[in-house]
Amino acid sequence: MSVELDVFVGNTTIMDEEVYQFWLDGYTVNDAVKVRMEGGVLEECETSAEVLYSDTMDQYRTFQMCERLLHSPAKLANQLLFQIPPHRQAMLIERYYAFDGLFVREVLGKKLSKGTKKDLDDVSAKTGITLKSCRRQFDNFKRVFKVVEELKGPLVENIRQHFLLSDKLARDYAAIVFFANNRFETGKKKLYYLTFQDFAFCAGLLISKWTVGAMDNMVEDMDVDLEKQFLQDLKDLKILITDKDLLDQHKSLVCTALRGKTNVFNEIEANFKNLSRGLINIAAKLTNTKDVRDFFIDLVEKFIEPCRSDKWTSGDILLFLTHYTNSAHMLDSFKHQVLWDRYMGVIKSCILKMYHE
């Protein structure tokens, strides 16, 4: 006698977001269980410590099996082993590639190599972030870097498409890739006050205005390398400080525009030539790899620190840089207006972001 049965099997993978975060943060199963118990989960679910331990262990195993898929996020949608709804997949990917601001600040601008990875014990001790979490974050940075360095097209879009990240996270990774490629110095003591988001904001400007991709959006390494011809052309701006008449005219125009509008007018008038030389010399030296690396140190030393010591406000900075930039257009013998605007547009925005009162 035969019996026909209709069988339905549901196997949606159950994942607790809190436990996933414990796993990402490098907690052991025992530590995760302890935190869950302290949060009152036993009473809430009317269960025992044994069941809670078993549940946590089971979820940790699931996350470990998913991890290889998370290394190539597109595979997560196409695999059949785990039935994970799309919104859950997005959560798993976004959180896996999320990073701690304190951690990224320690490795930003360093080479993503084995040498740097060996130093992660020290980074872990300094930041209080578990070594396991530090390694995951570092490996993610390295993985994204290796994938996008081979691709043509816009950096942010390449990261977003290949790793299925949100626009905000993709932009942050673009900044990390850009800093790693150009090896910008970020670890000097006088730069400690700057956060990762300060640097990421500046990276976004440099990528969109100063790279090869700013002019041609389908070239090799378009958003990773600064445009060499642009950096070479910046030497032409030196005429603003080497031609005494131009320097005096520029100062006169700026001071006339600012008189009576700021409490630091006397300081602006006294320091104009030094500040202008500082900004122009930064531009003129960017053909040298070392000076590119020292870009942020130079901005702090040549402009931000002198202004801070004279107690300029952010409003004073904005007012000065606006008139400093615009006044150059009124100099009849200055013929590099487009180049000037491309340079000063980035410099002005970076300084305003980096100037913490």
C-alpha positions as a printed Julia matrix, in Angstrom:
357×3 Matrix{Float64}:
  0.0    0.0     0.0
  1.5    3.31   -1.07
  0.83   6.66    0.59
  1.51   9.98   -1.09
  2.71  12.77    1.14
  3.28  16.44    0.39
  6.29  17.56    2.39
  7.29  21.16    3.01
 10.62  21.9     4.61
 11.41  25.38    5.85
 15.02  26.09    6.68
 15.39  29.84    6.99
 18.62  30.3     8.91
 17.98  31.87   12.3
 20.5   34.54   13.21
 20.5   36.7    16.31
 21.91  40.14   15.49
 23.24  40.62   19.01
 25.13  37.3    18.9
 26.45  38.19   15.44
 27.86  41.42   16.86
 29.54  39.48   19.71
 31.12  37.2    17.11
 32.29  40.15   15.01
 33.71  41.86   18.1
 35.84  38.79   18.84
 34.02  37.61   21.97
 34.47  33.94   22.93
 31.31  31.84   23.21
 31.62  31.93   27.02
 31.95  35.72   27.06
 28.97  36.09   24.72
 26.86  33.78   26.91
 27.83  35.77   30.02
 26.77  39.08   28.44
 23.5   37.56   27.21
 22.74  36.22   30.68
 23.49  39.61   32.24
 21.03  41.11   29.76
 18.25  38.95   31.2
 17.75  36.6    28.23
 17.19  33.55   30.5
 14.18  35.15   32.17
 12.92  36.66   28.91
 12.97  33.33   27.04
 12.32  31.11   30.08
 15.26  28.87   29.26
 18.33  27.39   30.94
 22.01  28.33   30.81
 22.74  25.06   28.97
 20.27  25.85   26.2
 21.61  29.42   25.95
 25.19  28.11   25.61
 24.1   25.6    22.96
 22.21  28.3    21.02
 25.19  30.68   21.12
 27.62  27.95   20.06
 25.32  26.93   17.2
 25.08  30.52   15.93
 28.86  30.98   16.16
 29.28  27.88   13.95
 26.8   29.31   11.44
 28.67  32.63   11.29
 31.99  30.85   10.81
 30.55  28.86    7.9
 29.14  32.06    6.37
 32.43  33.93    6.69
 33.99  32.59    3.49
 30.88  33.8     1.61
 31.18  37.22    3.21
 34.66  37.54    1.69
 32.88  37.69   -1.7
 29.45  39.07   -0.76
 27.84  38.39   -4.16
 28.21  34.66   -3.41
 25.94  34.99   -0.4
 22.92  35.63   -2.63
 23.7   32.71   -4.95
 24.52  29.94   -2.45
 21.99  27.27   -1.4
 23.45  26.17    1.94
 21.85  28.95    3.99
 18.37  30.34    3.37
 18.9   33.97    4.32
 16.37  36.67    3.32
 17.85  39.59    1.3
 17.46  42.14    4.11
 19.36  39.77    6.43
 22.09  39.29    3.84
 22.49  43.06    3.61
 22.78  43.28    7.41
 25.38  40.49    7.56
 27.52  42.12    4.86
 27.27  45.68    6.17
 28.17  44.68    9.71
 30.97  42.35    8.61
 32.64  45.2     6.71
 31.91  47.84    9.35
 34.98  48.99   11.29
 35.9   50.83   14.46
 36.97  54.46   14.08
 39.71  53.96   16.69
 41.12  50.97   14.81
 41.14  52.5    11.33
 42.74  55.65   12.75
 45.72  53.54   13.87
 46.35  51.93   10.46
 45.21  54.72    8.11
 47.87  55.53    5.52
 50.0   52.51    6.39
 50.87  49.82    3.89
 48.33  46.98    4.05
 51.06  44.37    4.4
 52.15  41.51    6.66
 54.41  43.95    8.51
 51.47  46.11    9.53
 49.44  43.02   10.41
 52.16  41.94   12.85
 51.63  45.2    14.74
 47.95  44.5    15.36
 48.72  43.12   18.86
 49.88  46.62   19.81
 46.88  48.24   18.13
 44.56  45.88   20.02
 46.2   46.72   23.34
 46.09  50.46   22.61
 42.46  50.61   21.43
 40.88  47.91   23.6
 39.52  46.2    20.48
 40.0   42.42   20.48
 42.82  41.07   18.33
 40.36  38.89   16.41
 38.26  41.93   15.51
 41.4   43.92   14.54
 42.45  41.11   12.2
 39.01  40.91   10.59
 38.96  44.65    9.96
 42.52  44.71    8.61
 41.87  41.73    6.32
 38.74  43.48    5.01
 40.75  46.61    4.18
 43.35  44.51    2.4
 40.72  42.47    0.51
 38.91  45.55   -0.78
 42.21  47.18   -1.76
 43.35  44.14   -3.76
 40.04  43.83   -5.63
 39.62  47.48   -6.63
 43.24  48.16   -7.59
 42.7   45.97  -10.67
 39.5   47.7   -11.79
 38.75  50.61  -14.07
 36.01  53.09  -13.25
 34.94  55.11  -10.17
 36.44  53.8    -6.93
 33.35  54.24   -4.72
 31.07  52.6    -7.29
 33.46  49.66   -7.76
 33.55  49.04   -4.02
 29.78  49.36   -3.72
 29.1   46.93   -6.56
 31.69  44.29   -5.68
 31.11  44.26   -1.93
 27.43  45.28   -1.85
 28.06  47.99    0.75
 25.99  51.06    1.53
 27.11  54.29   -0.14
 28.46  55.69    3.16
 30.53  52.59    3.94
 31.77  52.35    0.34
 32.99  55.97    0.55
 34.79  55.22    3.81
 36.52  52.23    2.18
 37.45  54.41   -0.8
 39.19  56.76    1.65
 41.07  53.84    3.24
 42.18  52.55   -0.18
 43.22  56.05   -1.28
 45.27  56.64    1.88
 46.92  53.21    1.69
 47.89  53.8    -1.95
 49.33  57.28   -1.42
 50.76  56.47    2.04
 49.64  59.78    3.57
 51.21  60.35    6.98
 48.49  60.38    9.65
 50.35  59.05   12.71
 52.39  62.09   13.77
 51.55  63.52   17.18
 50.27  66.84   15.83
 47.71  64.96   13.72
 46.3   62.91   16.63
 43.41  65.33   17.09
 42.04  64.5    13.62
 39.44  61.72   13.38
 39.05  59.16   10.62
 35.99  61.06    9.37
 38.1   64.25    9.06
 40.53  62.36    6.84
 37.76  60.54    4.94
 36.13  63.88    4.1
 39.44  65.19    2.72
 40.03  61.94    0.81
 36.65  62.35   -0.89
 37.68  65.82   -2.07
 41.1   64.72   -3.29
 39.56  61.78   -5.18
 36.88  63.87   -6.85
 39.07  66.9    -7.7
 42.75  65.93   -7.93
 42.93  62.37   -9.29
 43.15  61.25  -12.9
 39.51  60.2   -12.61
 38.47  63.77  -11.93
 39.1   64.36  -15.64
 38.59  60.91  -17.22
 36.3   58.41  -15.52
 37.45  55.26  -17.35
 41.2   55.09  -16.87
 43.42  52.72  -14.87
 43.75  53.58  -11.16
 41.58  56.59  -11.88
 40.58  57.43   -8.31
 43.69  56.13   -6.58
 46.53  58.13   -8.12
 46.79  61.92   -8.05
 47.01  63.4   -11.54
 50.71  63.95  -12.27
 50.21  66.74  -14.81
 48.03  68.67  -12.36
 50.67  68.33   -9.63
 53.33  69.5   -12.09
 51.22  72.5   -13.14
 50.8   73.59   -9.51
 54.37  74.92   -9.62
 53.01  77.75  -11.78
 51.18  79.1    -8.72
 54.52  80.12   -7.17
 54.32  83.39   -9.09
 51.87  84.54   -6.39
 54.68  84.57   -3.84
 57.82  85.06   -5.97
 56.49  88.16   -7.78
 56.62  90.86   -5.09
 54.09  93.09   -6.85
 51.58  90.24   -7.14
 52.08  89.29   -3.5
 51.53  92.88   -2.38
 48.46  93.3    -4.61
 46.99  90.03   -3.35
 47.51  91.09    0.27
 45.99  94.52   -0.38
 42.86  93.05   -2.0
 42.3   90.56    0.81
 42.91  93.07    3.61
 40.63  95.65    1.99
 37.85  93.08    1.78
 38.3   91.91    5.4
 38.78  95.24    7.18
 36.12  95.6     9.87
 34.74  92.09    9.3
 36.9   90.05   11.67
 38.45  90.34   15.14
 41.77  88.97   13.87
 42.29  91.55   11.13
 45.62  92.73   12.6
 46.9   89.14   12.7
 45.77  88.56    9.09
 47.53  91.73    7.94
 50.73  90.85    9.83
 50.85  87.17    8.77
 49.37  87.29    5.26
 52.64  86.74    3.42
 53.7   83.83    5.64
 50.31  82.13    5.31
 50.25  82.64    1.55
 53.78  81.28    1.18
 52.77  78.27    3.26
 49.77  77.44    1.07
 51.59  78.03   -2.22
 54.69  76.08   -1.18
 52.53  73.08   -0.32
 51.2   73.21   -3.9
 54.62  73.6    -5.47
 56.12  70.6    -3.64
 53.42  68.03   -4.45
 55.45  66.58   -7.32
 57.62  64.87   -4.68
 56.28  61.64   -3.22
 57.44  62.52    0.3
 55.68  65.89    0.16
 52.47  64.2    -0.97
 52.75  61.94    2.08
 53.27  64.99    4.31
 50.3   66.87    2.83
 48.23  66.87    6.04
 51.22  67.64    8.29
 52.05  70.61    6.05
 48.48  71.95    6.22
 48.62  71.78   10.01
 52.12  73.25   10.38
 51.96  75.92    7.67
 48.41  77.17    8.17
 46.28  75.61   10.92
 48.75  75.96   13.82
 49.62  79.63   13.11
 45.91  80.49   12.9
 45.09  78.53   16.03
 47.85  80.27   17.99
 46.32  83.63   16.98
 42.89  82.36   18.12
 41.15  82.46   14.74
 37.61  81.05   14.74
 36.29  78.73   12.04
 34.38  81.75   10.76
 37.63  83.69   10.43
 39.18  80.8     8.49
 36.2   80.65    6.12
 36.22  84.42    5.59
 39.96  84.57    4.94
 40.17  81.58    2.58
 37.11  82.75    0.62
 38.58  86.2    -0.02
 42.09  84.82   -0.45
 40.81  82.54   -3.23
 38.49  85.06   -4.9
 40.96  87.97   -4.8
 43.43  86.1    -6.99
 40.9   86.43   -9.85
 41.31  90.22   -9.68
 45.06  90.06  -10.31
 45.45  91.04  -13.98
 48.84  89.41  -14.5
 47.86  86.11  -12.83
 46.9   83.71  -15.63
 46.27  80.4   -13.82
 42.69  80.9   -12.61
 41.34  77.4   -13.42
 44.36  75.72  -11.83
 44.05  78.03   -8.81
 40.39  77.19   -8.25
 41.02  73.44   -8.6
 43.76  73.69   -5.97
 42.17  76.11   -3.53
 38.72  74.5    -3.68
 40.16  71.37   -2.05
 42.56  73.22    0.27
 39.83  75.49    1.63
 37.42  72.63    2.37
 40.13  70.43    3.91
 41.38  73.19    6.2
 37.83  74.02    7.34
 37.27  70.34    8.19
 40.63  70.01    9.94
 40.36  73.22   11.95
 39.05  72.19   15.36
 38.69  75.2    17.63
